[in-house]
Amino acid sequence: MYDKIVDILCSIKEDQPELRQSLSPETDLNNDIGLDSLQMIQFMLKVEDQLNVVIDYDQFDYEHLQSIDAFITFLKSCHPQEQPLYEDVKQ
């Protein structure tokens, strides 16, 4: 799961090719990576889509972004998607 999250972050911050080498499980998703609000939304949507989870935003908190490990721990508590999020759009 860690590698997939790193891939997603690197795809969103494609203007920073050196990012991958600077990431670790302790990397702070807010302060170390510098995602703006639009990038954060893109990140969350890609995580849901690519990891096949539904993020419970009622349970989601700032503390879950304090490290990649903390975010992964939170994701493990989320429910799997029953069906693709955008299935209706594909038809």
PDB file of C-alpha atoms in Angstrom:
ATOM      1  CA  MET A   1       0.000   0.000   0.000  1.00  0.00           C
ATOM      2  CA  TYR A   2       2.908   2.335   0.770  1.00  0.00           C
ATOM      3  CA  ASP A   3       4.293   2.040  -2.772  1.00  0.00           C
ATOM      4  CA  LYS A   4       0.892   2.785  -4.306  1.00  0.00           C
ATOM      5  CA  ILE A   5       0.506   5.916  -2.165  1.00  0.00           C
ATOM      6  CA  VAL A   6       3.999   7.058  -3.174  1.00  0.00           C
ATOM      7  CA  ASP A   7       3.070   6.487  -6.836  1.00  0.00           C
ATOM      8  CA  ILE A   8      -0.095   8.561  -6.411  1.00  0.00           C
ATOM      9  CA  LEU A   9       1.783  11.401  -4.695  1.00  0.00           C
ATOM     10  CA  CYS A  10       4.437  11.433  -7.404  1.00  0.00           C
ATOM     11  CA  SER A  11       1.802  11.524 -10.154  1.00  0.00           C
ATOM     12  CA  ILE A  12       0.134  14.535  -8.522  1.00  0.00           C
ATOM     13  CA  LYS A  13       3.445  16.338  -7.899  1.00  0.00           C
ATOM     14  CA  GLU A  14       4.877  15.455 -11.309  1.00  0.00           C
ATOM     15  CA  ASP A  15       6.706  18.789 -11.385  1.00  0.00           C
ATOM     16  CA  GLN A  16       8.944  17.454  -8.566  1.00  0.00           C
ATOM     17  CA  PRO A  17      10.749  14.360  -9.937  1.00  0.00           C
ATOM     18  CA  GLU A  18      12.991  14.258  -6.859  1.00  0.00           C
ATOM     19  CA  LEU A  19       9.989  13.731  -4.564  1.00  0.00           C
ATOM     20  CA  ARG A  20      10.084   9.909  -4.652  1.00  0.00           C
ATOM     21  CA  GLN A  21      13.568   9.787  -3.092  1.00  0.00           C
ATOM     22  CA  SER A  22      12.554  12.131  -0.281  1.00  0.00           C
ATOM     23  CA  LEU A  23       9.482  10.138   0.810  1.00  0.00           C
ATOM     24  CA  SER A  24       9.464   7.737   3.739  1.00  0.00           C
ATOM     25  CA  PRO A  25       6.767   6.198   5.949  1.00  0.00           C
ATOM     26  CA  GLU A  26       7.273   9.137   8.341  1.00  0.00           C
ATOM     27  CA  THR A  27       6.748  11.831   5.673  1.00  0.00           C
ATOM     28  CA  ASP A  28       4.126  14.379   6.758  1.00  0.00           C
ATOM     29  CA  LEU A  29       1.519  14.548   3.982  1.00  0.00           C
ATOM     30  CA  ASN A  30       0.631  18.151   4.815  1.00  0.00           C
ATOM     31  CA  ASN A  31       3.881  19.840   5.710  1.00  0.00           C
ATOM     32  CA  ASP A  32       6.555  17.851   3.860  1.00  0.00           C
ATOM     33  CA  ILE A  33       4.897  17.336   0.481  1.00  0.00           C
ATOM     34  CA  GLY A  34       3.106  20.656   0.106  1.00  0.00           C
ATOM     35  CA  LEU A  35      -0.132  19.592  -1.565  1.00  0.00           C
ATOM     36  CA  ASP A  36      -2.433  22.528  -2.260  1.00  0.00           C
ATOM     37  CA  SER A  37      -6.175  22.065  -1.717  1.00  0.00           C
ATOM     38  CA  LEU A  38      -6.869  20.885  -5.283  1.00  0.00           C
ATOM     39  CA  GLN A  39      -3.950  18.443  -5.156  1.00  0.00           C
ATOM     40  CA  MET A  40      -5.215  17.102  -1.818  1.00  0.00           C
ATOM     41  CA  ILE A  41      -8.633  16.433  -3.357  1.00  0.00           C
ATOM     42  CA  GLN A  42      -6.972  14.717  -6.332  1.00  0.00           C
ATOM     43  CA  PHE A  43      -4.876  12.639  -3.934  1.00  0.00           C
ATOM     44  CA  MET A  44      -7.883  11.495  -1.906  1.00  0.00           C
ATOM     45  CA  LEU A  45      -9.902  10.609  -5.018  1.00  0.00           C
ATOM     46  CA  LYS A  46      -7.010   8.672  -6.552  1.00  0.00           C
ATOM     47  CA  VAL A  47      -6.434   6.815  -3.285  1.00  0.00           C
ATOM     48  CA  GLU A  48     -10.086   5.784  -3.193  1.00  0.00           C
ATOM     49  CA  ASP A  49     -10.043   4.741  -6.830  1.00  0.00           C
ATOM     50  CA  GLN A  50      -6.689   2.968  -7.016  1.00  0.00           C
ATOM     51  CA  LEU A  51      -6.809   1.305  -3.593  1.00  0.00           C
ATOM     52  CA  ASN A  52     -10.489   0.436  -3.922  1.00  0.00           C
ATOM     53  CA  VAL A  53     -11.524   1.971  -0.589  1.00  0.00           C
ATOM     54  CA  VAL A  54     -14.212   4.389   0.512  1.00  0.00           C
ATOM     55  CA  ILE A  55     -12.734   7.041   2.792  1.00  0.00           C
ATOM     56  CA  ASP A  56     -15.039   7.824   5.692  1.00  0.00           C
ATOM     57  CA  TYR A  57     -14.696  11.592   5.874  1.00  0.00           C
ATOM     58  CA  ASP A  58     -16.683  11.671   9.127  1.00  0.00           C
ATOM     59  CA  GLN A  59     -13.827   9.728  10.738  1.00  0.00           C
ATOM     60  CA  PHE A  60     -11.020  11.366   8.777  1.00  0.00           C
ATOM     61  CA  ASP A  61      -8.936  13.882  10.698  1.00  0.00           C
ATOM     62  CA  TYR A  62      -5.849  16.055  10.287  1.00  0.00           C
ATOM     63  CA  GLU A  63      -3.850  13.588  12.410  1.00  0.00           C
ATOM     64  CA  HIS A  64      -4.223  10.958   9.664  1.00  0.00           C
ATOM     65  CA  LEU A  65      -2.056  13.127   7.405  1.00  0.00           C
ATOM     66  CA  GLN A  66       0.822  13.466   9.868  1.00  0.00           C
ATOM     67  CA  SER A  67       2.670  10.602   8.180  1.00  0.00           C
ATOM     68  CA  ILE A  68       2.188   8.179   5.312  1.00  0.00           C
ATOM     69  CA  ASP A  69       2.087   5.387   7.914  1.00  0.00           C
ATOM     70  CA  ALA A  70      -0.710   7.144   9.837  1.00  0.00           C
ATOM     71  CA  PHE A  71      -2.651   7.553   6.597  1.00  0.00           C
ATOM     72  CA  ILE A  72      -2.204   3.850   5.748  1.00  0.00           C
ATOM     73  CA  THR A  73      -3.411   2.884   9.235  1.00  0.00           C
ATOM     74  CA  PHE A  74      -6.509   5.026   8.678  1.00  0.00           C
ATOM     75  CA  LEU A  75      -7.099   3.516   5.213  1.00  0.00           C
ATOM     76  CA  LYS A  76      -7.029   0.016   6.678  1.00  0.00           C
ATOM     77  CA  SER A  77     -10.068   0.984   8.779  1.00  0.00           C
ATOM     78  CA  CYS A  78     -12.004   2.112   5.690  1.00  0.00           C
ATOM     79  CA  HIS A  79     -14.496  -0.049   3.846  1.00  0.00           C
ATOM     80  CA  PRO A  80     -13.722  -1.517   0.426  1.00  0.00           C
ATOM     81  CA  GLN A  81     -15.669  -0.133  -2.497  1.00  0.00           C
ATOM     82  CA  GLU A  82     -18.677  -2.185  -3.496  1.00  0.00           C
ATOM     83  CA  GLN A  83     -18.359  -1.019  -7.103  1.00  0.00           C
ATOM     84  CA  PRO A  84     -16.227   1.442  -9.052  1.00  0.00           C
ATOM     85  CA  LEU A  85     -16.913   5.029  -7.994  1.00  0.00           C
ATOM     86  CA  TYR A  86     -17.480   6.332 -11.494  1.00  0.00           C
ATOM     87  CA  GLU A  87     -19.205   3.361 -13.101  1.00  0.00           C
ATOM     88  CA  ASP A  88     -22.185   5.456 -14.210  1.00  0.00           C
ATOM     89  CA  VAL A  89     -19.887   7.842 -16.096  1.00  0.00           C
ATOM     90  CA  LYS A  90     -18.305   5.034 -18.121  1.00  0.00           C
ATOM     91  CA  GLN A  91     -21.644   3.930 -19.600  1.00  0.00           C
TER      92      GLN A  91
END
